[in-house]
PDB file of C-alpha atoms and ligand atoms in Angstrom:
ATOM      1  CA  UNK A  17      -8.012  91.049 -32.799  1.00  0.00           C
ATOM      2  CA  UNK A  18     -10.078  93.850 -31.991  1.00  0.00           C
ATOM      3  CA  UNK A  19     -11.185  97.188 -33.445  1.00  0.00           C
ATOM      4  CA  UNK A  20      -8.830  98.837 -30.646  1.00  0.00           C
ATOM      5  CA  UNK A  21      -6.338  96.625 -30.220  1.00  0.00           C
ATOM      6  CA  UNK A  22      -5.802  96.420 -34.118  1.00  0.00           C
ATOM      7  CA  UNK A  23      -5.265 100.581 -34.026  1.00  0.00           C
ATOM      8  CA  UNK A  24      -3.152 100.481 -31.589  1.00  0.00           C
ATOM      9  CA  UNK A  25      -1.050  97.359 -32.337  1.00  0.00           C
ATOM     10  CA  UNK A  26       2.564  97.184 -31.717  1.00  0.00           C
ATOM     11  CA  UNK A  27       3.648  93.659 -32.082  1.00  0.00           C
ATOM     12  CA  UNK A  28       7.078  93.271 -32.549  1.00  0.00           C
ATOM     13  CA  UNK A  29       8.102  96.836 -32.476  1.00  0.00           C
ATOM     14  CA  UNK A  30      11.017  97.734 -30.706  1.00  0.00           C
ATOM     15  CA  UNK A  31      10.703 100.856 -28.028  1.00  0.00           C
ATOM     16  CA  UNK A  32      12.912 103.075 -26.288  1.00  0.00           C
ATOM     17  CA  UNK A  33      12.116 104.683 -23.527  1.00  0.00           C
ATOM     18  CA  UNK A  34      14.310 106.986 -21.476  1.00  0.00           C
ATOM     19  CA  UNK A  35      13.161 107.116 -18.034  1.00  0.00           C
ATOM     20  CA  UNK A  36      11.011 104.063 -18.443  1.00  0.00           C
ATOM     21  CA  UNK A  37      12.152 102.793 -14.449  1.00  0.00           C
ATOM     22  CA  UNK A  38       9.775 105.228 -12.357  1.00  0.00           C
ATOM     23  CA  UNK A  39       6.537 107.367 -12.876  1.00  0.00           C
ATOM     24  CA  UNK A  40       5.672 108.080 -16.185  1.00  0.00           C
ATOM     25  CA  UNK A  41       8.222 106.204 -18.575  1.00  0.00           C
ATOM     26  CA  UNK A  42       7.525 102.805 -16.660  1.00  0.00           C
ATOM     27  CA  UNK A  43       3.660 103.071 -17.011  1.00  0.00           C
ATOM     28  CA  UNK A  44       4.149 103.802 -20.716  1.00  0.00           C
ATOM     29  CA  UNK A  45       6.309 101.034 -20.919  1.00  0.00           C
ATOM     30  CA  UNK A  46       4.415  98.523 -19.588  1.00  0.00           C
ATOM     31  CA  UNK A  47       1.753  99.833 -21.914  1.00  0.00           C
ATOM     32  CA  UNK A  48       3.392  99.534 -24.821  1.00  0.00           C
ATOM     33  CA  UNK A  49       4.813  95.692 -24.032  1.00  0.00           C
ATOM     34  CA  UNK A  50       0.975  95.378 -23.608  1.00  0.00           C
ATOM     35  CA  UNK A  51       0.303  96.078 -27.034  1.00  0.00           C
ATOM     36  CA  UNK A  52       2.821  93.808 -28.138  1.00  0.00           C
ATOM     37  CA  UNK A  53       6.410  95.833 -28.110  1.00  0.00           C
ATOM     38  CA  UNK A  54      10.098  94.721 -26.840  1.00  0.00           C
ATOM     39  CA  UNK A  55      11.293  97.454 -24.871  1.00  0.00           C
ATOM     40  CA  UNK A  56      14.383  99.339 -23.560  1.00  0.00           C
ATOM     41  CA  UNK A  57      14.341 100.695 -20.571  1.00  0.00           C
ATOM     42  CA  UNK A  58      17.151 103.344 -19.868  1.00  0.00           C
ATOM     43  CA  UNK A  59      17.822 105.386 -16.504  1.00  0.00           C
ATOM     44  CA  UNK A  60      20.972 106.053 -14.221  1.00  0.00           C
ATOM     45  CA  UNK A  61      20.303 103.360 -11.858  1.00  0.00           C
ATOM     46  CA  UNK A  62      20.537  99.952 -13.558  1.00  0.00           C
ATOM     47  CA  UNK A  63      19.160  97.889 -10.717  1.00  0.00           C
ATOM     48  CA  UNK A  64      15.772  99.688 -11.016  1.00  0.00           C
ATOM     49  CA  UNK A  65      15.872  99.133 -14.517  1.00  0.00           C
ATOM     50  CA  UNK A  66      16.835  95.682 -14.421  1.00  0.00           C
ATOM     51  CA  UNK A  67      13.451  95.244 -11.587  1.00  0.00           C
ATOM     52  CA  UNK A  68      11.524  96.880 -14.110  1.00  0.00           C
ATOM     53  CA  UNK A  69      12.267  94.743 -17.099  1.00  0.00           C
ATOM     54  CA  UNK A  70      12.146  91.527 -15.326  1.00  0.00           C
ATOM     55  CA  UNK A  71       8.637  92.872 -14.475  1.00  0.00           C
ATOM     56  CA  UNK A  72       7.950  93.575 -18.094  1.00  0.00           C
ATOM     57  CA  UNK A  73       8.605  90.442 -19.343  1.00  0.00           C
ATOM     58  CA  UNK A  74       6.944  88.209 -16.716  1.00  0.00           C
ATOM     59  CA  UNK A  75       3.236  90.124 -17.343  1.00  0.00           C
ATOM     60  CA  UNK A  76       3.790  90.766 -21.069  1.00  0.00           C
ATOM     61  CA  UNK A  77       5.953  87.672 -22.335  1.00  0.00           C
ATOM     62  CA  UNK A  78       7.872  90.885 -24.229  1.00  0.00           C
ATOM     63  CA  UNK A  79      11.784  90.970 -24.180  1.00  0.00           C
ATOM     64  CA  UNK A  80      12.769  94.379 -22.188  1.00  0.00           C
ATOM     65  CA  UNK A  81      16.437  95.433 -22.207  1.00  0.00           C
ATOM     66  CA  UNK A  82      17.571  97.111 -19.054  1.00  0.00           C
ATOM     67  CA  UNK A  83      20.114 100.014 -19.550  1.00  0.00           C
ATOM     68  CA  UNK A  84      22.212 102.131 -17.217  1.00  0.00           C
ATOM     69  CA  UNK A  85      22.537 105.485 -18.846  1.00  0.00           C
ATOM     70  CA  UNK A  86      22.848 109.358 -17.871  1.00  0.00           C
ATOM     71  CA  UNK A  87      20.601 110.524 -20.137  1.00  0.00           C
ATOM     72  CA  UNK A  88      22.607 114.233 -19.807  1.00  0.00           C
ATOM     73  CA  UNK A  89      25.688 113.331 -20.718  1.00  0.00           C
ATOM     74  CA  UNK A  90      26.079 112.756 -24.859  1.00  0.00           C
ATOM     75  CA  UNK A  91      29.326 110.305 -24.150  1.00  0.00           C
ATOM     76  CA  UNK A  92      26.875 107.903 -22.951  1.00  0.00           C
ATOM     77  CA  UNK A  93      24.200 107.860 -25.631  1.00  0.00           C
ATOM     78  CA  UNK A  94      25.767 106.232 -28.392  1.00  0.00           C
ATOM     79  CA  UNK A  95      26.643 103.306 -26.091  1.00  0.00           C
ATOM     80  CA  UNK A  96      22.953 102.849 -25.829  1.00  0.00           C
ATOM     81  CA  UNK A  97      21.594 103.019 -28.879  1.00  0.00           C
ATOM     82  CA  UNK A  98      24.720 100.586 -30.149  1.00  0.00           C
ATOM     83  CA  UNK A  99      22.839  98.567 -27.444  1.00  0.00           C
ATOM     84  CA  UNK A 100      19.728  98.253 -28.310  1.00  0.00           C
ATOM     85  CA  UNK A 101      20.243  97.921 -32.419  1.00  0.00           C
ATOM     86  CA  UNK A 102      22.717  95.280 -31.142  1.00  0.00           C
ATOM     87  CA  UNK A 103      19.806  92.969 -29.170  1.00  0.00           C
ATOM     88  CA  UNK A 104      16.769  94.100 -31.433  1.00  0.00           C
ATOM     89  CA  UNK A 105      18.224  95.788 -34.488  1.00  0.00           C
ATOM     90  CA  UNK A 106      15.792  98.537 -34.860  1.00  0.00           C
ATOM     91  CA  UNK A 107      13.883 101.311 -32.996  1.00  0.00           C
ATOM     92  CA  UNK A 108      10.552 101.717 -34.291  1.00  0.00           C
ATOM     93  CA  UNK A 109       9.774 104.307 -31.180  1.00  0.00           C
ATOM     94  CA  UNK A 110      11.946 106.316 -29.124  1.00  0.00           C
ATOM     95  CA  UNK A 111      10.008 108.228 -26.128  1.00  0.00           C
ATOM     96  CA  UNK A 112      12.740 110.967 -24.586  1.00  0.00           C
ATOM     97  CA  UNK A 113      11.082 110.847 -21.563  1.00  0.00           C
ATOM     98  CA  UNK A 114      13.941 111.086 -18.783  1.00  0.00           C
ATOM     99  CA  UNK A 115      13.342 114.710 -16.952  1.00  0.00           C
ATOM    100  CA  UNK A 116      14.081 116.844 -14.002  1.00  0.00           C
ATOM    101  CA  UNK A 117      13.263 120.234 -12.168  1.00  0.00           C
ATOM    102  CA  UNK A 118      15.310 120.652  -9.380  1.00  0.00           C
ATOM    103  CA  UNK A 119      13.871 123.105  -6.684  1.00  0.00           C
ATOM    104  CA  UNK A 120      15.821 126.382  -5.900  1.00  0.00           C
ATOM    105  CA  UNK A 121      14.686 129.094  -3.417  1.00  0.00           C
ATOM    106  CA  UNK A 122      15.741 132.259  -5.240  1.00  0.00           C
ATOM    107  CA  UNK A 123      16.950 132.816  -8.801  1.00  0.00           C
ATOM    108  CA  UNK A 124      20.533 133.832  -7.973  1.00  0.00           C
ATOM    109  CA  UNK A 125      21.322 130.819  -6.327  1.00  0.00           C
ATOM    110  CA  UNK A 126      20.692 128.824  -9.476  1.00  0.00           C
ATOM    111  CA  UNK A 127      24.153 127.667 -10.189  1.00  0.00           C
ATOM    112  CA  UNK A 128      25.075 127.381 -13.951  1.00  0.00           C
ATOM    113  CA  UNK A 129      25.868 123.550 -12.922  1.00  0.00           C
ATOM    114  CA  UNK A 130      22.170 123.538 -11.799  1.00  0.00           C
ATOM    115  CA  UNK A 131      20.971 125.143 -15.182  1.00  0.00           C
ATOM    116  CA  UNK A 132      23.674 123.190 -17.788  1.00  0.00           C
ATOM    117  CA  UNK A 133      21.985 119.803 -15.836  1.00  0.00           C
ATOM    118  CA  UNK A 134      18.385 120.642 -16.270  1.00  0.00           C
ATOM    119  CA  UNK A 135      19.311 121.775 -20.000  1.00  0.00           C
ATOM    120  CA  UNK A 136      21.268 118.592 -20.846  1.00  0.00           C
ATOM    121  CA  UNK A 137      18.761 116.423 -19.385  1.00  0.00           C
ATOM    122  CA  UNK A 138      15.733 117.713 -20.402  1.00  0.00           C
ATOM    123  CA  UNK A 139      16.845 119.581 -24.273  1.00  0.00           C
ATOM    124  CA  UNK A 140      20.571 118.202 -25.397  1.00  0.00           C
ATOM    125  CA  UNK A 141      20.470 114.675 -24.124  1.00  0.00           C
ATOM    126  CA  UNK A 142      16.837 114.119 -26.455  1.00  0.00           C
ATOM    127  CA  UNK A 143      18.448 115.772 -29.433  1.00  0.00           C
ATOM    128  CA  UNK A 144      21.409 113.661 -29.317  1.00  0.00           C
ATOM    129  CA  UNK A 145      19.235 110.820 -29.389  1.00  0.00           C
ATOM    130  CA  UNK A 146      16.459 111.772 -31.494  1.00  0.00           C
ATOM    131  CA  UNK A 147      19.463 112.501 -34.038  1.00  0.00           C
ATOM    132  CA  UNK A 148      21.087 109.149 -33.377  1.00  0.00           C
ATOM    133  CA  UNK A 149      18.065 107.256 -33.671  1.00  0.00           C
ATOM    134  CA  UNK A 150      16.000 109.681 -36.064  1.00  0.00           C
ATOM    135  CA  UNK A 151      18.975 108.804 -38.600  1.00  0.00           C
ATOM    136  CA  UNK A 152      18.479 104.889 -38.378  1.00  0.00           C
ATOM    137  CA  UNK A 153      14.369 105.447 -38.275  1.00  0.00           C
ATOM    138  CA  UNK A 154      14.836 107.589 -41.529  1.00  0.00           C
ATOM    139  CA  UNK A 155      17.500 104.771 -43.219  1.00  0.00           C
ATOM    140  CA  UNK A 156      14.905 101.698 -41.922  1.00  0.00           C
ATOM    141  CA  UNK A 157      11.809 103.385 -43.469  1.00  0.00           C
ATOM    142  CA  UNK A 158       9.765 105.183 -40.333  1.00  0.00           C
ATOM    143  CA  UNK A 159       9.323 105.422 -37.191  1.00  0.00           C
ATOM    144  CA  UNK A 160       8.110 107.545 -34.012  1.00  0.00           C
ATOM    145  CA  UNK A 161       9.730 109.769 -31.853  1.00  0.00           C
ATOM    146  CA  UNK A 162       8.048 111.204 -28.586  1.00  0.00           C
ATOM    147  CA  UNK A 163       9.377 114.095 -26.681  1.00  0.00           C
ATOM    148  CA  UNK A 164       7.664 114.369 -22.689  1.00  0.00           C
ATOM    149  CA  UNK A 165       7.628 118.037 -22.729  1.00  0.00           C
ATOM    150  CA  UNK A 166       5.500 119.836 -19.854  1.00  0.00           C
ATOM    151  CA  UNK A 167       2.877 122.598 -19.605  1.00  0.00           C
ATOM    152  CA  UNK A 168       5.296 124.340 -17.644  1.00  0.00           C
ATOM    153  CA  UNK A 169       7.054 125.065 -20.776  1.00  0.00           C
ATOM    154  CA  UNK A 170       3.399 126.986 -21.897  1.00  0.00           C
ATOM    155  CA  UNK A 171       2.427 128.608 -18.688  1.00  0.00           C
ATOM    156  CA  UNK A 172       6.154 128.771 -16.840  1.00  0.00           C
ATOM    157  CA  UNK A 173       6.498 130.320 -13.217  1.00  0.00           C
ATOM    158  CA  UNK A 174       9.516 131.725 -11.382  1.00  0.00           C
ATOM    159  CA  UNK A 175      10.041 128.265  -9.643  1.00  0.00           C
ATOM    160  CA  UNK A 176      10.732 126.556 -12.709  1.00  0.00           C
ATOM    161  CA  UNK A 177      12.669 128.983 -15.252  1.00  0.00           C
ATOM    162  CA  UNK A 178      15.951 126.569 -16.628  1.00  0.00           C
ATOM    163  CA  UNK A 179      12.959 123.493 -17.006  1.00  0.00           C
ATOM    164  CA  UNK A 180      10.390 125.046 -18.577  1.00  0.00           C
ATOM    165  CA  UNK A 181      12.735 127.158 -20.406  1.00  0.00           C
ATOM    166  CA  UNK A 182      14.446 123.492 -21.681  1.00  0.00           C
ATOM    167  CA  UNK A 183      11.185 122.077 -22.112  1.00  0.00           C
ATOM    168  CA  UNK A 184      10.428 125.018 -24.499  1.00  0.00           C
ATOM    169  CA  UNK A 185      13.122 123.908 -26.199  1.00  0.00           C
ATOM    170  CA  UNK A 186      11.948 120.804 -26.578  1.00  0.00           C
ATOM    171  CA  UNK A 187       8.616 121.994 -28.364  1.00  0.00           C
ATOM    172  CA  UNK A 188      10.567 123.866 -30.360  1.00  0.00           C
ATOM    173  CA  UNK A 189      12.923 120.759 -31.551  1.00  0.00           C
ATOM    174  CA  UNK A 190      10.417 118.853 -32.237  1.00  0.00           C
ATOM    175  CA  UNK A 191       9.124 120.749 -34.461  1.00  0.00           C
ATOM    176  CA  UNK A 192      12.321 121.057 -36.377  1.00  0.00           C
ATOM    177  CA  UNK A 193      12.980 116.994 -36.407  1.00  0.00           C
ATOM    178  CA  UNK A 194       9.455 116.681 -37.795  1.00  0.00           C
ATOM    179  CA  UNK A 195      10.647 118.511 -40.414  1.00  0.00           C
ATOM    180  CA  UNK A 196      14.031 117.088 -41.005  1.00  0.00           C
ATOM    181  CA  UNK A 197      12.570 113.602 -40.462  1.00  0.00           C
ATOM    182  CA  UNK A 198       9.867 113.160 -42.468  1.00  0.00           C
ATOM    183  CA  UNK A 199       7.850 112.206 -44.517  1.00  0.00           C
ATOM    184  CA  UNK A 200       8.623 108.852 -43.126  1.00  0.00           C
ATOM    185  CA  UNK A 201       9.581 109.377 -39.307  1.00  0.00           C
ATOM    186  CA  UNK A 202       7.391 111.178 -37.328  1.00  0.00           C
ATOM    187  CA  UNK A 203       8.301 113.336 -34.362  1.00  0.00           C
ATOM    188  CA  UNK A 204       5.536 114.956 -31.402  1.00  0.00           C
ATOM    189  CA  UNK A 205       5.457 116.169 -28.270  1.00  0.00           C
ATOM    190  CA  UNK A 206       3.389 114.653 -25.823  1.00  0.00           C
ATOM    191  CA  UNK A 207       3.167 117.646 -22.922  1.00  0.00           C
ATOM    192  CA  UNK A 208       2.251 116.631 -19.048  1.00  0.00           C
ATOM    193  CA  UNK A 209       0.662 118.508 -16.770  1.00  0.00           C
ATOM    194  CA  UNK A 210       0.742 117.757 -13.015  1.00  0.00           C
ATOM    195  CA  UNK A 211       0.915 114.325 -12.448  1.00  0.00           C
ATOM    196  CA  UNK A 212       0.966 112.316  -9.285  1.00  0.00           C
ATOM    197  CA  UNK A 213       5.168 110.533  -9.947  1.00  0.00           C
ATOM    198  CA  UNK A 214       8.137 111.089  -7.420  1.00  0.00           C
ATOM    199  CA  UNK A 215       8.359 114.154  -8.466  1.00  0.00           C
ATOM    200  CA  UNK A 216       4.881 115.061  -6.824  1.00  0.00           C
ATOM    201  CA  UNK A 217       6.432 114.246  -3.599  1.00  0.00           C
ATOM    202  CA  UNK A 218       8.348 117.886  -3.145  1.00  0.00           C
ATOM    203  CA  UNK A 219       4.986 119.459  -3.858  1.00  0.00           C
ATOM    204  CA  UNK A 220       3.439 120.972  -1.180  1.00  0.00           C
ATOM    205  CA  UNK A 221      -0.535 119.831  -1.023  1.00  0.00           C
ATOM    206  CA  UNK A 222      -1.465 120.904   2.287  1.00  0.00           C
ATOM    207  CA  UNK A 223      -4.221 122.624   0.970  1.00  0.00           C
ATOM    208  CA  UNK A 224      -7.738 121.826  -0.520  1.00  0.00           C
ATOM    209  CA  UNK A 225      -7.503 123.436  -3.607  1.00  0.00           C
ATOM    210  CA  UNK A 226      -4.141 122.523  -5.400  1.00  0.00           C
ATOM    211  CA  UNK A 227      -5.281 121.543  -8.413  1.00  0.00           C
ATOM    212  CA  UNK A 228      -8.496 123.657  -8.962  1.00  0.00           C
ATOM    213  CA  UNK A 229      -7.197 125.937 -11.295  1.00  0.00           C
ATOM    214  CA  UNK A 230      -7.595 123.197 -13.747  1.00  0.00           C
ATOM    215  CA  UNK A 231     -10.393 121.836 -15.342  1.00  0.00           C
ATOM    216  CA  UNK A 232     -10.631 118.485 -14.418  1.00  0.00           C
ATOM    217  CA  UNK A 233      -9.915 120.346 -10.731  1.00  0.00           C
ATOM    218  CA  UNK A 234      -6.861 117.263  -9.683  1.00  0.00           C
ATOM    219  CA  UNK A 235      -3.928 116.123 -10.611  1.00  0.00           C
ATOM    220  CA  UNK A 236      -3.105 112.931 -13.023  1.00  0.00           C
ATOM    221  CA  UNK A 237      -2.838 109.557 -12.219  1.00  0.00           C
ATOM    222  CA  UNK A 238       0.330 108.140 -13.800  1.00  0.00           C
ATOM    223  CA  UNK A 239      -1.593 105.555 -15.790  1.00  0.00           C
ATOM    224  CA  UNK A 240      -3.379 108.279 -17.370  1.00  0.00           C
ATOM    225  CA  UNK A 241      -0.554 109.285 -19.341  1.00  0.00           C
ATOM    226  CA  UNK A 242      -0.910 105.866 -21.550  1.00  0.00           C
ATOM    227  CA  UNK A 243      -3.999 106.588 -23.588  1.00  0.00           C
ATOM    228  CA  UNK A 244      -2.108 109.171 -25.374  1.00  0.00           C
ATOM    229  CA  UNK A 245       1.151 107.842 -25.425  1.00  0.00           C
ATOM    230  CA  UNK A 246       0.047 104.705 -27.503  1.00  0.00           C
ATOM    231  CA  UNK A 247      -1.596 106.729 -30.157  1.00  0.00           C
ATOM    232  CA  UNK A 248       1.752 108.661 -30.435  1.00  0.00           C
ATOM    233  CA  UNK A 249       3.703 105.316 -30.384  1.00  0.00           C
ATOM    234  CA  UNK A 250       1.099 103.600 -32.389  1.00  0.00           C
ATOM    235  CA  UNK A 251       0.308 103.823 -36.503  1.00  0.00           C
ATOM    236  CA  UNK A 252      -3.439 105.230 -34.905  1.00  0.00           C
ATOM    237  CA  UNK A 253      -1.333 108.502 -35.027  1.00  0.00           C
ATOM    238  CA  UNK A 254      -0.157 107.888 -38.623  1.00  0.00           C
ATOM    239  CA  UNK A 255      -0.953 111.152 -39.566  1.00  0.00           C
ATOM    240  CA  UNK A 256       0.130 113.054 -36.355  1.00  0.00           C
ATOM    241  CA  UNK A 257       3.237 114.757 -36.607  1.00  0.00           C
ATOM    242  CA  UNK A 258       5.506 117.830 -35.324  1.00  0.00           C
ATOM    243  CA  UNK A 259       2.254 118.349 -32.959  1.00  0.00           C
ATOM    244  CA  UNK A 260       1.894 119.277 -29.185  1.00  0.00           C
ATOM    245  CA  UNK A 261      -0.465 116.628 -27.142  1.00  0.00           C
ATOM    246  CA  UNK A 262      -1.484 118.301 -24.237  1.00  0.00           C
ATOM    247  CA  UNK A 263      -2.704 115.788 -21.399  1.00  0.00           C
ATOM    248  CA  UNK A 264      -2.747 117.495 -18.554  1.00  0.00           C
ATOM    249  CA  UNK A 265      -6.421 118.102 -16.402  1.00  0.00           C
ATOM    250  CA  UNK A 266      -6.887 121.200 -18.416  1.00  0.00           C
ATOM    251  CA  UNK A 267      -4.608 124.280 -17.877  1.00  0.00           C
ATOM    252  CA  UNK A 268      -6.432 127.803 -18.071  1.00  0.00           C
TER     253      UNK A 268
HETATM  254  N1  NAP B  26       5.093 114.274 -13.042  1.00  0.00           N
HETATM  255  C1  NAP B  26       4.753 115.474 -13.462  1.00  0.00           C
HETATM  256  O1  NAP B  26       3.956 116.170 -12.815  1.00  0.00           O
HETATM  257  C2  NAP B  26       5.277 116.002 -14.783  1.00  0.00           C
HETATM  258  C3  NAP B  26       4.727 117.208 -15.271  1.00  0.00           C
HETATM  259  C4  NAP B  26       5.179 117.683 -16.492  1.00  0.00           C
HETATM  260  C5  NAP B  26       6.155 117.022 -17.197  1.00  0.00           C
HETATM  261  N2  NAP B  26       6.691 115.884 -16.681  1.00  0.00           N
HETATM  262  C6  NAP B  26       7.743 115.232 -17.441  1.00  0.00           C
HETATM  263  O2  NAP B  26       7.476 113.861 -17.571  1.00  0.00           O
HETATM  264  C7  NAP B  26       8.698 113.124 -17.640  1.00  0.00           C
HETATM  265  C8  NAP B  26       8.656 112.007 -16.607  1.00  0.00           C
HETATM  266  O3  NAP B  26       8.455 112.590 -15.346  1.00  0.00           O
HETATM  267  P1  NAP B  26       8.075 111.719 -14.061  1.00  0.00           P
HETATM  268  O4  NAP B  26       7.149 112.539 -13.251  1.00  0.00           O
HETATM  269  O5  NAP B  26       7.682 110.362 -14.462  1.00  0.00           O
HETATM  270  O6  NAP B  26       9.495 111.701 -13.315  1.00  0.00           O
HETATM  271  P2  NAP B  26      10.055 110.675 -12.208  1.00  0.00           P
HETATM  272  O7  NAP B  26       8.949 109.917 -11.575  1.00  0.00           O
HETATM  273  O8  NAP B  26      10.959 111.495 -11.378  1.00  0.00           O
HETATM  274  O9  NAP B  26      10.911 109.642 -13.079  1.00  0.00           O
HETATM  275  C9  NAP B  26      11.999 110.131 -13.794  1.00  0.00           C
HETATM  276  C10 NAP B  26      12.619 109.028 -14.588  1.00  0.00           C
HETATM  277  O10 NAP B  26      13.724 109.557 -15.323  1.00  0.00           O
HETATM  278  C11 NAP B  26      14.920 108.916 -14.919  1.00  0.00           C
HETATM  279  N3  NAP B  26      15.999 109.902 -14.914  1.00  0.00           N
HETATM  280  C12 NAP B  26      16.108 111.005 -14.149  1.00  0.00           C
HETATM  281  N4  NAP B  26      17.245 111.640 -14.421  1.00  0.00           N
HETATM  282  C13 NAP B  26      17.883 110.918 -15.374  1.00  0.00           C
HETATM  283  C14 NAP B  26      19.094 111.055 -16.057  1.00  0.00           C
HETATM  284  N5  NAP B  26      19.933 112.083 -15.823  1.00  0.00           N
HETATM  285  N6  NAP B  26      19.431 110.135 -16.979  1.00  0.00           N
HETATM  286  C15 NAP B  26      18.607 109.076 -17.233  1.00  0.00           C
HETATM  287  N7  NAP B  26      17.448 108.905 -16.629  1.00  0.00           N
HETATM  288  C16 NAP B  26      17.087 109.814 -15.701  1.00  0.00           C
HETATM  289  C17 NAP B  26      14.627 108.330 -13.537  1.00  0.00           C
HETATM  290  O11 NAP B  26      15.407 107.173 -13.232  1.00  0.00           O
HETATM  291  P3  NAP B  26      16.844 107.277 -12.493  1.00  0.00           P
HETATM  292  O12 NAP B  26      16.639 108.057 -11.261  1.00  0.00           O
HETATM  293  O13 NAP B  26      17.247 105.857 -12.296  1.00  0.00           O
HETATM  294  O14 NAP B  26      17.758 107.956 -13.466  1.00  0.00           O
HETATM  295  C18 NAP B  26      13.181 107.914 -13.713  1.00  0.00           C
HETATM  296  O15 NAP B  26      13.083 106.691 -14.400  1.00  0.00           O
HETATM  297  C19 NAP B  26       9.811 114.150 -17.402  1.00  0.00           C
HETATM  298  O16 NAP B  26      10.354 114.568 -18.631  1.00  0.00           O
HETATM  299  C20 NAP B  26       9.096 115.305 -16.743  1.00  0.00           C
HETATM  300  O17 NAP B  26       9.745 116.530 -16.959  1.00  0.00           O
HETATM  301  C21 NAP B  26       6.272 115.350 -15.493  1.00  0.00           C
END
């Protein structure tokens, strides 16, 4: 095995990954079952799940375990971790990664259904699980927790108030659980900028210059989001914790 490929080994270790059918969750999950992990993958629809773990396991030869879940609603969280300790018997990483920002035109007509759905999704649903998982990490001897927090959260605008305001949360929470967890589980946030997923598709990009207020002057590639989320995952990061990984083209 190689220099690289030692660092960021993770035969045999179990991940969860909420969100891991679409965009961002399902590239890091394919990376991970790359470098050697069984996976969960966990979203509402279970078909797309299902596609993506067949997927998994046919390039990687690593077991992936599809599971329907809303990610928002707490009722439906212990079912899935009972799940996955049932077929694998251990997380060693959990990636809260499920997320949404619906679109609104003007403040007032941001329901407080719209706002308690962003805030379960993006805050309560990954403290529920980081709790319910953190627990069993703690009791087994380690593990890694990654929250997929955005820059939004940093630099929010009046088109995204409940999400970045949730995702603020979020940075804030981990924090906390890095506390609470250690010394032997380790929690971060790994923050996204703009990246090119689904939820690119209600941008508008008309124009030339969309992105140029970053640095790197363009939006992310999906894949792009792997590099970091391995070191997070990985015992490269062993000394990483309640941090804030920014990967996102450079935000002013
Ligand atoms: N893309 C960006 O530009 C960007 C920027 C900053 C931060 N982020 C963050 O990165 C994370 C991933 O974003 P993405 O761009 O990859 O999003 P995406 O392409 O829209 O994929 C979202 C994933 O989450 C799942 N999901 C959505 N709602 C769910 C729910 N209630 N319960 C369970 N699963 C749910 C979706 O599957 P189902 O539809 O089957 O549920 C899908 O697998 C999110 O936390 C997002 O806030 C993204």
């Amino acid at each position: 095995m190689g220099y690289a490929d030692q660092l960021f080994d993770l035969t045999d270790r179990v991940v969860l990954i909420t969100g891991g059918s679409r965009g961002l969750g399902r590239e890091m999950a394919f990376a991970v079952a790359h470098c050697g992990a069984d996976v969960v993958i966990a979203s509402r629809n279970f078909e797309n799940c299902e596609a993506v773990a067949k997927e998994i396991a046919a390039e990687t030869g690593r077991s992936a375990l599809p599971y329907g879940v809303h990610v928002g609603r707490w009722d439906q969280l212990d079912g899935l971790v009972e799940a996955t300790y049932e077929r694998f018997g251990k997380v060693d990483t959990l990636i809260n990664n499920a997320g949404m920002s619906p679109l609104y035109d003007k403040l007032s007509n941001v329901t407080e259904k719209l706002f308690d759905a962003v805030v379960n999704l993006n805050l309560k649903g990954p403290f529920r699980l980081s709790a319910l998982v953190g627990e069993r990490m703690v009791a087994a001897g380690g593990g890694s927790i990654i929250n997929v927090s955005s820059t939004g959260s940093l630099r929010p605008n009046g088109g995204i108030i409940p999400y970045a305001a949730a995702k603020a949360g979020l940075n804030a929470m981990t924090e906390g659980l890095a506390q609470a967890f250690g010394p032997t589980v380790r929690v971060n946030t790994l923050m996204a900028g703009p990246y090119l997923t689904d939820v690119s598709k209600a941008w508008d990009l008309s124009g030339n210059d969309n992105f140029s207020h970053l640095h790197l002057k363009r939006a992310g590639d999906p894949h792009e989001i792997v590099g970091a989320a391995l070191f997070l995952a990985s015992d490269a990061s062993s000394f990483t914790t309640g941090s804030i990984l920014r990967t996102d083209g450079g935000i002013p």
